[in-house]
Short mmCIF file of C-alpha atoms and ligand atoms in Angstrom, two decimals:
data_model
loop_
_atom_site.label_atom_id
_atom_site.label_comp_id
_atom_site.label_asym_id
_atom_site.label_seq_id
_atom_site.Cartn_x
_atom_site.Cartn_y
_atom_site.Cartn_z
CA UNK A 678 -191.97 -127.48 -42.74
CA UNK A 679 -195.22 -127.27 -41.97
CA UNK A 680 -198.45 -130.05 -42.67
CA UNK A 681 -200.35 -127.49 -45.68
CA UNK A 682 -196.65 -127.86 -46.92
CA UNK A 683 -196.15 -131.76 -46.74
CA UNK A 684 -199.75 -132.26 -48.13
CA UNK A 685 -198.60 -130.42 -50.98
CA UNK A 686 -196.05 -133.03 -51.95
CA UNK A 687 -196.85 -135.83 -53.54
CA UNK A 688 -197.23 -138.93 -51.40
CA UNK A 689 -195.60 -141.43 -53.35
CA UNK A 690 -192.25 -139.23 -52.99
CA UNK A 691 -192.49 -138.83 -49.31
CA UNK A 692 -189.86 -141.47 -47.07
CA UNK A 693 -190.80 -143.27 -44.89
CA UNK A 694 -190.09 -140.88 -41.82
CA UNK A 695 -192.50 -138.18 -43.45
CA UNK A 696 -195.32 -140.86 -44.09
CA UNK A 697 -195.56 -141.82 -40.42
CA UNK A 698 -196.41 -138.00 -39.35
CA UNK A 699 -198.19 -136.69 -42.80
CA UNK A 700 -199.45 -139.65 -44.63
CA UNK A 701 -202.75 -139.47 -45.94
CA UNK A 702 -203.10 -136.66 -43.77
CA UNK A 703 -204.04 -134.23 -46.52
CA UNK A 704 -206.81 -132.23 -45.41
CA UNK A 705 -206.25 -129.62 -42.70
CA UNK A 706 -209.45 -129.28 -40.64
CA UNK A 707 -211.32 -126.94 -42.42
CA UNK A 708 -213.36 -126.10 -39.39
CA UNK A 709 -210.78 -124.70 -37.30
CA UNK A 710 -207.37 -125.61 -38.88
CA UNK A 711 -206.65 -127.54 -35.95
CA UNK A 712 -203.92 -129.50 -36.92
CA UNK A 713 -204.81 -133.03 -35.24
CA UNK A 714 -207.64 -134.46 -36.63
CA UNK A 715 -210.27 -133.80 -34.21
CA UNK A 716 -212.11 -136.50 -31.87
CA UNK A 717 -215.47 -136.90 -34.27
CA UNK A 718 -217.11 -138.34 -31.32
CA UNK A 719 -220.53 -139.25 -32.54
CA UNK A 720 -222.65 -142.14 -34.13
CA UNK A 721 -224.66 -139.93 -36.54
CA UNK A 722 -224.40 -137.31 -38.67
CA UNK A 723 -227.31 -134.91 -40.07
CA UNK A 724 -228.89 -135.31 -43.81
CA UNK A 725 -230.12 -132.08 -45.12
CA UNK A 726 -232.08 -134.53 -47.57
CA UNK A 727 -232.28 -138.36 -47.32
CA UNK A 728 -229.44 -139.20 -49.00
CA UNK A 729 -227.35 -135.78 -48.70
CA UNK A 730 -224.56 -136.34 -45.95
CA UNK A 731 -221.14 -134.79 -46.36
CA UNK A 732 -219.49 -138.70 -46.77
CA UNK A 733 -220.49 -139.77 -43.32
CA UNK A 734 -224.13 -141.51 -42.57
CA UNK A 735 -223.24 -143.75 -39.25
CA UNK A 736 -220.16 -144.32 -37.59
CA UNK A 737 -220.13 -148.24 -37.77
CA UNK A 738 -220.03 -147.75 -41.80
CA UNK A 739 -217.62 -144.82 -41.57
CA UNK A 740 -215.73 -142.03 -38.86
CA UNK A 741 -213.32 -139.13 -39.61
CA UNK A 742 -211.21 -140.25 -37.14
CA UNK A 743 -211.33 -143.38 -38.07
CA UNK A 744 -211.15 -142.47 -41.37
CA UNK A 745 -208.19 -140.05 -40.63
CA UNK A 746 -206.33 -142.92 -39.23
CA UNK A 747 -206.99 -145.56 -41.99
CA UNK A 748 -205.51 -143.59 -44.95
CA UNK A 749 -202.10 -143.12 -42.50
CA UNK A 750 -201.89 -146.71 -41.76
CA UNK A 751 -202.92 -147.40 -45.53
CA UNK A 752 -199.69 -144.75 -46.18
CA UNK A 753 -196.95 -146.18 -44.11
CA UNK A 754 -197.84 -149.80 -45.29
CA UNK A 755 -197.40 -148.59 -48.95
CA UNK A 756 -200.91 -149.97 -49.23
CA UNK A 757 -204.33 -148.10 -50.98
CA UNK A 758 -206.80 -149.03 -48.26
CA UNK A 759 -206.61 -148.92 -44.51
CA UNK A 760 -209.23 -151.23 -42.81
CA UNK A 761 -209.63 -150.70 -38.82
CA UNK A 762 -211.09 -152.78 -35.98
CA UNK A 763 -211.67 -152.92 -32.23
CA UNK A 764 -208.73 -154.86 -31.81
CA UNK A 765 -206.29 -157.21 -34.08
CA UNK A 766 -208.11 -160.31 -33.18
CA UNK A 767 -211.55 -158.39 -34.90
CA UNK A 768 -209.21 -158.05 -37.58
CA UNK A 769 -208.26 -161.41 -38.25
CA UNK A 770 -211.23 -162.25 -37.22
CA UNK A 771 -212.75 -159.91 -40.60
CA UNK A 772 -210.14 -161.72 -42.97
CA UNK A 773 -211.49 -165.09 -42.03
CA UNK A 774 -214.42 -163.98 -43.00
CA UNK A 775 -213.98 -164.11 -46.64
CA UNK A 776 -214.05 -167.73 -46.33
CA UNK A 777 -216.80 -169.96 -46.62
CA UNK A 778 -217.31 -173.44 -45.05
CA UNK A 779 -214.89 -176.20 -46.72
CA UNK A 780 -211.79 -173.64 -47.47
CA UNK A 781 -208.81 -174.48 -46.19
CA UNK A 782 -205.84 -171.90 -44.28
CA UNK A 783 -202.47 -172.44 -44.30
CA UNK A 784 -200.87 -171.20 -41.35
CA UNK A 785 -197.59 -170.76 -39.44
CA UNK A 786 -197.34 -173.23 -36.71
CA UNK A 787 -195.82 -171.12 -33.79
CA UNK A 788 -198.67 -168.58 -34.27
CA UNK A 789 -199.96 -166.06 -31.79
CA UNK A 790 -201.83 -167.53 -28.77
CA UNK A 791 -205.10 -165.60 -29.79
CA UNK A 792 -205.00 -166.37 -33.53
CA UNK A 793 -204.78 -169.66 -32.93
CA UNK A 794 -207.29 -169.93 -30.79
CA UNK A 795 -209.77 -168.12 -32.98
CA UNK A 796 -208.74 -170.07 -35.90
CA UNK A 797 -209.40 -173.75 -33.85
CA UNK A 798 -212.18 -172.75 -31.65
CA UNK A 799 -214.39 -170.62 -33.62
CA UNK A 800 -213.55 -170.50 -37.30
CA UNK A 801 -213.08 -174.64 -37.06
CA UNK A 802 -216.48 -174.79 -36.26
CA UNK A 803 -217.89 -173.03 -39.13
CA UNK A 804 -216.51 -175.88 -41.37
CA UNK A 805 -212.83 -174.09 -42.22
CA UNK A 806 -210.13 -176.37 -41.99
CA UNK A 807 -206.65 -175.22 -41.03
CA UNK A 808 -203.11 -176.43 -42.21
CA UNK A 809 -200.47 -175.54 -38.96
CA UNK A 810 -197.23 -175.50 -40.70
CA UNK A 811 -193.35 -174.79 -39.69
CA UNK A 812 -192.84 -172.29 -42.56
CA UNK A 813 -189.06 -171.63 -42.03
CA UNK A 814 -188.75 -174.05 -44.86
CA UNK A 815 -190.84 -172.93 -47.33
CA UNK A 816 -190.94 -176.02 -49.57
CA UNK A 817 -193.13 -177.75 -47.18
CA UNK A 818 -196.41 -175.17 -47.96
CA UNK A 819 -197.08 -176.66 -51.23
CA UNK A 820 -197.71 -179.86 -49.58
CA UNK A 821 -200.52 -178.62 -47.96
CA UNK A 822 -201.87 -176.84 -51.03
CA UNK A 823 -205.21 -178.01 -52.65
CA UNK A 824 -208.33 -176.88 -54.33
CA UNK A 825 -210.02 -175.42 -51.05
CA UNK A 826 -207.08 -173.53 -50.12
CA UNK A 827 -208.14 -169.97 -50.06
CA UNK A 828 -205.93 -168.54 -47.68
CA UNK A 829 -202.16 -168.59 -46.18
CA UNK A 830 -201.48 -167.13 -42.91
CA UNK A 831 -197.84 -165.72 -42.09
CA UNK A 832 -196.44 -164.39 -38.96
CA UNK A 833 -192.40 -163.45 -38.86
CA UNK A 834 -190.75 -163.05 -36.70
CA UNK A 835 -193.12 -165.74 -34.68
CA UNK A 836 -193.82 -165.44 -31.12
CA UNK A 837 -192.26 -166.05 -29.01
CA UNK A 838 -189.48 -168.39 -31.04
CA UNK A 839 -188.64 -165.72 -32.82
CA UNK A 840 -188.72 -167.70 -36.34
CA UNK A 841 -188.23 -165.86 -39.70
CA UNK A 842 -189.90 -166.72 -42.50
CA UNK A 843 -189.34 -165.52 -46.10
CA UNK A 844 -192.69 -163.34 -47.22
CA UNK A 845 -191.30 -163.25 -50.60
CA UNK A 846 -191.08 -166.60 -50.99
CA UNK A 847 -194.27 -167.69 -50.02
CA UNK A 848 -195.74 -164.56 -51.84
CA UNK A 849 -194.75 -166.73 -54.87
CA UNK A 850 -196.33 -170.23 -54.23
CA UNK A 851 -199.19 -167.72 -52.93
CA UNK A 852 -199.31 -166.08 -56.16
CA UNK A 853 -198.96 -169.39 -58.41
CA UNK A 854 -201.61 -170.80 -57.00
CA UNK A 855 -204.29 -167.84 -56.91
CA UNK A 856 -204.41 -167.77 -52.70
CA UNK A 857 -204.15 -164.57 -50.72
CA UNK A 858 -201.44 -163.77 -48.58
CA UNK A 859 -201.72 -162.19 -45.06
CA UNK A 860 -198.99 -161.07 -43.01
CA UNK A 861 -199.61 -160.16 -39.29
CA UNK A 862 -196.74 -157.49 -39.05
CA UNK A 863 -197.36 -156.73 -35.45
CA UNK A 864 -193.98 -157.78 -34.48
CA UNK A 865 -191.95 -155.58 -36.84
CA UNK A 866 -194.07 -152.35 -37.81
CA UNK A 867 -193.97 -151.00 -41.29
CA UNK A 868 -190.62 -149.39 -40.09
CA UNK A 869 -189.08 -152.81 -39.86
CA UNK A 870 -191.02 -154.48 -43.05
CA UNK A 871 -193.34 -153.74 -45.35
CA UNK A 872 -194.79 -157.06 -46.44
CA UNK A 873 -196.85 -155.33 -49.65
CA UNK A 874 -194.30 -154.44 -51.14
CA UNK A 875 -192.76 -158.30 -51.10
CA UNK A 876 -196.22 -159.80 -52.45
CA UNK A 877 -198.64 -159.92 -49.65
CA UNK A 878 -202.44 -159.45 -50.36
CA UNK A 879 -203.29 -158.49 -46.80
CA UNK A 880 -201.31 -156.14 -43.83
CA UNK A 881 -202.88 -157.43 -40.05
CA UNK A 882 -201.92 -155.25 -37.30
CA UNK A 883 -202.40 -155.30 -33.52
CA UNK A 884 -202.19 -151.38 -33.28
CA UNK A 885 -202.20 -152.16 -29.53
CA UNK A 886 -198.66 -153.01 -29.67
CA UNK A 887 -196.17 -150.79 -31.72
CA UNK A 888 -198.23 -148.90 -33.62
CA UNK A 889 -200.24 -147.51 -30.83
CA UNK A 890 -197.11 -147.85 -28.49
CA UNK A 891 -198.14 -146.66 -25.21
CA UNK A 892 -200.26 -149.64 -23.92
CA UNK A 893 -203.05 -147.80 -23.76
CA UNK A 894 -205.34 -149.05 -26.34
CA UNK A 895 -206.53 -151.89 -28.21
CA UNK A 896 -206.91 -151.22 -31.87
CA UNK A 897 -206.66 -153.96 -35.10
CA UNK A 898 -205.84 -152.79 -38.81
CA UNK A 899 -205.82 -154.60 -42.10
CA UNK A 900 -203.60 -152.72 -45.19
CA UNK A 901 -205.07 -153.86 -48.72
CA UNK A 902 -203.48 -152.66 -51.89
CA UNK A 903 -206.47 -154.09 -54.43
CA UNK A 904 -209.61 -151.98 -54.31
CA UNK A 905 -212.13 -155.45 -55.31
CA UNK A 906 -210.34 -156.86 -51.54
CA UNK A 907 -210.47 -154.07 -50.13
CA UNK A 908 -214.31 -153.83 -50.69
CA UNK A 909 -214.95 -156.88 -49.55
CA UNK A 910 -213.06 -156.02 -46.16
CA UNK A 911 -214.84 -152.66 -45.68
CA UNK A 912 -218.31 -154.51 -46.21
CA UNK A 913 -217.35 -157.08 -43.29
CA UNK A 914 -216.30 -154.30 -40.91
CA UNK A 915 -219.72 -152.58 -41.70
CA UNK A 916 -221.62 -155.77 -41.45
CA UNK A 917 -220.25 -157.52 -38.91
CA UNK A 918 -219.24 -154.29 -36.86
CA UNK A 919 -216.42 -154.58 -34.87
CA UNK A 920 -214.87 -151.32 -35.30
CA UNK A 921 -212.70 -149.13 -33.32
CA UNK A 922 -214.16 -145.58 -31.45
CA UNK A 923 -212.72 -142.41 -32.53
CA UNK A 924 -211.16 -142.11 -29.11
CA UNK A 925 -209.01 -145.12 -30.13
CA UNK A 926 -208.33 -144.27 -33.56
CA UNK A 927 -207.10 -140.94 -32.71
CA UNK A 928 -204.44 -142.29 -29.72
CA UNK A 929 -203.39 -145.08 -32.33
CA UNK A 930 -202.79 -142.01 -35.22
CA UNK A 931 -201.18 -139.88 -32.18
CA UNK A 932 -199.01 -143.17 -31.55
CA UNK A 933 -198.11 -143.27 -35.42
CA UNK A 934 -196.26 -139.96 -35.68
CA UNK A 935 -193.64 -140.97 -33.31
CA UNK A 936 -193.17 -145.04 -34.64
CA UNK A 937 -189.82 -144.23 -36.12
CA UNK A 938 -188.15 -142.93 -33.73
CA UNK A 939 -189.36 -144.98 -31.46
CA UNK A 940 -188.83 -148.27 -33.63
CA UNK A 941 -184.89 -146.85 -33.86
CA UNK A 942 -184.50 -147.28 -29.79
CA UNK A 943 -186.04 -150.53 -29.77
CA UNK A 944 -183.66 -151.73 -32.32
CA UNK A 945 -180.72 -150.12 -30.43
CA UNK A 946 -181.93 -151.22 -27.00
CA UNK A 947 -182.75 -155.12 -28.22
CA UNK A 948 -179.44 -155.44 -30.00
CA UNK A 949 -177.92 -154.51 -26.67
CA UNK A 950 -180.17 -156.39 -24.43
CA UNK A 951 -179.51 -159.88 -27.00
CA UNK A 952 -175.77 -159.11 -26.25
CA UNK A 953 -175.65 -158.80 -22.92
CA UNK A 954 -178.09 -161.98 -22.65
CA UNK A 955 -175.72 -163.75 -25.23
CA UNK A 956 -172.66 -163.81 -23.00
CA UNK A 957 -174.45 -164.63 -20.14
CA UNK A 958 -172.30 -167.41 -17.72
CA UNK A 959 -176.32 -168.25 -16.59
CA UNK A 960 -177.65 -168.36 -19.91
CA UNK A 961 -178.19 -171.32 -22.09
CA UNK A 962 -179.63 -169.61 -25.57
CA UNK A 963 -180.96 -165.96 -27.04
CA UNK A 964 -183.46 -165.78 -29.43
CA UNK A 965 -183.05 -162.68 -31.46
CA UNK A 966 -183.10 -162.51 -35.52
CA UNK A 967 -179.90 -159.91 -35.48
CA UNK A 968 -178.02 -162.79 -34.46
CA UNK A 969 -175.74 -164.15 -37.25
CA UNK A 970 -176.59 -167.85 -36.19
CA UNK A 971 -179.76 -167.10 -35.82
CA UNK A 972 -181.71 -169.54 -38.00
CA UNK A 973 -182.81 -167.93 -41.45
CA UNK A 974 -180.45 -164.50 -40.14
CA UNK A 975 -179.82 -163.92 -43.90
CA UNK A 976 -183.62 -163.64 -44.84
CA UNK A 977 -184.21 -161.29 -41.89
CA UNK A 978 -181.46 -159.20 -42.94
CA UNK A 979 -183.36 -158.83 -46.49
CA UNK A 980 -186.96 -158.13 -45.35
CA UNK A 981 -186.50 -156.09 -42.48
CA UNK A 982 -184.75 -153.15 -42.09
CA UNK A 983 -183.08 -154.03 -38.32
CA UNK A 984 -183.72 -156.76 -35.95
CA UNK A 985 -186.61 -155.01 -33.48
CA UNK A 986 -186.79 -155.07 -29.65
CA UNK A 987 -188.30 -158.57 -29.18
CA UNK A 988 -186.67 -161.27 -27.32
CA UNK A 989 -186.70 -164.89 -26.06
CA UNK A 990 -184.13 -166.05 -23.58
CA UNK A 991 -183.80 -169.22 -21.51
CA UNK A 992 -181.42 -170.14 -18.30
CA UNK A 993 -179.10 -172.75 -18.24
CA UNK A 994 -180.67 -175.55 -16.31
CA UNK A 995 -184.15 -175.13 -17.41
CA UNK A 996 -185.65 -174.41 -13.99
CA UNK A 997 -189.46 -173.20 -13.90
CA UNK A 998 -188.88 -171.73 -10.19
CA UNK A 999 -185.92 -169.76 -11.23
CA UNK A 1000 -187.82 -168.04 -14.63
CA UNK A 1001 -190.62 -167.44 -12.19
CA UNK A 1002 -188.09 -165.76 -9.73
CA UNK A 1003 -186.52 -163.68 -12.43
CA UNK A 1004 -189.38 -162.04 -14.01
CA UNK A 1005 -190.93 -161.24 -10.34
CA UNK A 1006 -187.49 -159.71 -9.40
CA UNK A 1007 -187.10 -157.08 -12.36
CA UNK A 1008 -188.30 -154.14 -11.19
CA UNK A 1009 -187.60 -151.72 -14.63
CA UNK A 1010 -189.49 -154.36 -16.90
CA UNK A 1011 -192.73 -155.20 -15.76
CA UNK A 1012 -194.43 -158.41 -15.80
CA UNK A 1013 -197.11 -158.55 -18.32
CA UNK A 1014 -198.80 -159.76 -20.99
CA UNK A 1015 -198.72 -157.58 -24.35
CA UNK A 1016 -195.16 -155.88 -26.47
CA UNK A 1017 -194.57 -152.80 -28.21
CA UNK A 1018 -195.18 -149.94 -25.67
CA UNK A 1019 -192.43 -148.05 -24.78
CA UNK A 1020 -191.77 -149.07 -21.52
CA UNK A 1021 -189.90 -152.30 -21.50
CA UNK A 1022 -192.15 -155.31 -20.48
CA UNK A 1023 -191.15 -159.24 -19.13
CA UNK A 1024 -193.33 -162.43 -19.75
CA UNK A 1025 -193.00 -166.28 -19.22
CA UNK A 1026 -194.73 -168.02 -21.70
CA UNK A 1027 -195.24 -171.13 -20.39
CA UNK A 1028 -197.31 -169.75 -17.42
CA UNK A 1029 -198.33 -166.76 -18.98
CA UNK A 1030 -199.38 -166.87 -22.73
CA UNK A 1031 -198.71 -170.10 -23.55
CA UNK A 1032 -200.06 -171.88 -20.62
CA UNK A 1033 -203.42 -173.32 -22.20
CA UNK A 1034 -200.62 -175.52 -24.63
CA UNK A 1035 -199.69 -178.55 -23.13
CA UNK A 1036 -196.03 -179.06 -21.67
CA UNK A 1037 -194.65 -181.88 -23.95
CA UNK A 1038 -196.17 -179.44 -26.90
CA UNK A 1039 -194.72 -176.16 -25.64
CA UNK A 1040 -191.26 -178.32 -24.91
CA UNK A 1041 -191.73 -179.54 -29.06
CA UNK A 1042 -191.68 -175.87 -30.35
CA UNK A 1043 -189.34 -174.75 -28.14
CA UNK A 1044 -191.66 -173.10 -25.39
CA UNK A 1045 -189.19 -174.98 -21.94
CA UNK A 1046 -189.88 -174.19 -18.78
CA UNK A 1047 -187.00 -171.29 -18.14
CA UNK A 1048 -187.69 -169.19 -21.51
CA UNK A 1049 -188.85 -165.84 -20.68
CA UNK A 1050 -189.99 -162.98 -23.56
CA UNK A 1051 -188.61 -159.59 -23.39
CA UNK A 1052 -190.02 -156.58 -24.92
CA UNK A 1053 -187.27 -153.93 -24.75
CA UNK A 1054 -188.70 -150.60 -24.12
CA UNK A 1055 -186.66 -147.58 -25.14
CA UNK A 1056 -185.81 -146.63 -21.45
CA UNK A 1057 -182.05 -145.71 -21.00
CA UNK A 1058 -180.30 -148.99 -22.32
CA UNK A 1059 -178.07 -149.21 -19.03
CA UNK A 1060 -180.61 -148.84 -16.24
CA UNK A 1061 -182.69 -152.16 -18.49
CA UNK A 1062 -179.03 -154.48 -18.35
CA UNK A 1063 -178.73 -153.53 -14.42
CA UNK A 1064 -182.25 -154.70 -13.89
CA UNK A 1065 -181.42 -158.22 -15.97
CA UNK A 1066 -178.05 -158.27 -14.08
CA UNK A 1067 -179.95 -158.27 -10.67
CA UNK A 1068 -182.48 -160.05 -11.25
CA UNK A 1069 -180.90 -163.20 -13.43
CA UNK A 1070 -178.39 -162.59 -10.63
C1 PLP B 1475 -201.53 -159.00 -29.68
C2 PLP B 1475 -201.40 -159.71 -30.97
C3 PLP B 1475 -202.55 -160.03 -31.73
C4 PLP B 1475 -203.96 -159.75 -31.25
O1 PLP B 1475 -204.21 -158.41 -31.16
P1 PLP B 1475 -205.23 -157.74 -30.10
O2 PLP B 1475 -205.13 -156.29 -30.40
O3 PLP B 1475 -204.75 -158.14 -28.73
O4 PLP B 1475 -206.57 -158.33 -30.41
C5 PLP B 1475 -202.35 -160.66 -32.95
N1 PLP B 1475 -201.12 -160.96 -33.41
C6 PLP B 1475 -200.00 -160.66 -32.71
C7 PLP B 1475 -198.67 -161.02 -33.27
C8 PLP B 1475 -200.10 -160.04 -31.47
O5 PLP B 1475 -198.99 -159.76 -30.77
#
């Protein structure tokens, strides 16, 4: 089957498999036919009259690419508009935005290092204020509901506790009191969860991780559905200006076509790792959402499609030295920062991305001294549970 073919059918009927190679993709170049959208690697475009362009005036308002890669994101999310950035923090970064000074954000409690941070250190001091909330109960949001409250703020699973919180639920108290919804889906991919289609306003994505899935570029989306949001998102891009280059945007749309099969190893690969780990004599506790203890295992099992390739361990004992001696003895994982790509990557948290929290808070959420993050690449399963077996020892 070839792409002219696929454009010919109607989006809405294509699966999800389809989406992630042809979505939105519906025009084939028509200056070459090449089949990729091509690199538009320019800032300008020429006018044959003030005014007369061909959809494109200056590439901070508007790329092909860029373009090209926004209506396949917008696709796979089941969303209308695709919104992309230099990175997912520019993202967030655009959402927050929308606010003015005395609104108020609800937000997960266990969030993401660098959304935190921007939340507390730079949107704090434009007057927001911000509502850090364990959300694995839902009933506790309303609480912090009030007339300023403009926006609530949802990761799941949460890093690196691997929490799950139920997006339809608080799409509801969202909805009932007339606040938007966002949903950083960075962790699962639209593969895993589509959080649209369970009442979120607003997609966030750190293409860098999963989407893009070769750790080689940073790229941020945002997936709208209504056109008056949407607007409002495309005029901050523009304005404010943090977009992506066409170089990016075309390795994150290259990185797109192959997110379900790569999403299916992850899955396989983490459900093997999180066993392995589980029986463990040396470990004390697995964090993984396939698990069927796994606090709020039931809810996972109805938003997402499989369990992913992200996990939390820690050893029994709860020794600093020996975490730090395991993640510098694996040799396939690497030590790093960042998830997602598709080789399989190692972190400690507490001295890593979680180091600027303070010990008796990390030890509170659950961030001890021994747990160590695993992003499980989709290398040969066997050759990743030798490397653990070595180095856990
Ligand atoms: C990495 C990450 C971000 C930030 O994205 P960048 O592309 O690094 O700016 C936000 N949320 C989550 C869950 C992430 O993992």
């Amino acid at each position: 089957m070839n792409s002219s073919y696929c454009a010919k059918i109607k989006e809405k009927h294509m699966k999800f498999n389809t989406k992630t190679i042809h979505g939105g993709q519906q025009n084939i170049d028509p200056a070459y036919g090449s089949v990729m959208p091509p690199i538009y690697q320019t800032s300008t475009y020429a006018q044959t009259t003030p005014g007369g362009h061909k959809g494109f005036e200056y590439s901070r308002s508007g790329n092909p690419t860029r373009s090209a890669l926004e209506s396949a994101l917008a696709s796979i999310e089941n969303g209308e508009f695709g919104i992309a950035f230099g990175s997912g923090l520019a993202a967030i970064d655009a959402v927050l935005k929308l606010l003015k000074a005395g609104d108020e954000v609800i937000s997960t409690n266990d969030l993401y290092g660098g959304t935190y941070r921007l939340f507390t250190k730079i949107f704090e001091g434009f007057g927001i204020k911000f509502h850090f909330v364990n959300m694995e109960n839902t009933n506790k949001i309303e609480e912090y509901i009030n007339s300023n409250t403009k926006l609530i703020w949802v990761e799941t699973p949460t890093n690196p506790m691997m929490k799950i919180i139920d997006i339809k639920a608080v799409a509801t108290i969202a909805k009932k009191h007339n606040v938007l919804l966002g949903v950083d889906n960075t962790f699962t991919t639209p593969y895993l969860q589509q959080p649209l289609d369970l009442g979120a306003d607003i997609v966030m994505h750190s293409a860098t991780k999963y989407l893009g899935g070769h750790s080689d570029v940073l790229l941020g989306a945002l997936i709208v559905k209504d056109s008056e949001l949407a607007n409002k998102l495309y005029f901050v891009q523009k304005a404010s200006g943090a977009v992506c280059g066409p170089q990016d945007s075309f390795l994150v749309l290259r990185g797109l076509k192959t997110l379900h099969v790569r999403m299916q190893r992850h899955c396989e690969n983490g459900r093997t790792v999180a066993e392995y780990l589980a029986q463990h004599q040396k470990i004390e506790r697995v964090y993984w959402p396939g698990f069927e203890n796994h606090p709020n295992h039931n809810i996972a099992r109805e938003q997402m499609k499989d369990f992913g390739g992200m996990i939390s361990f820690e050893t029994k004992g709860n020794s600093f030295e020996r975490a730090i001696r395991i993640v510098e003895s694996l040799k396939v994982f690497t030590l790093a920062e960042s998830l997602g790509g598709v080789e399989s990557l190692a972190g400690h948290p507490a001295s890593m991305t979680h180091a600027s929290i303070s010990k008796d808070e990390r030890d509170k959420i659950g961030i001890v001294d021994s747990l160590i993050r695993l992003s499980v690449g989709i290398e040969d399963v066997e050759d990743l549970i030798e490397d653990l077996k070595q180095a856990i020892g």
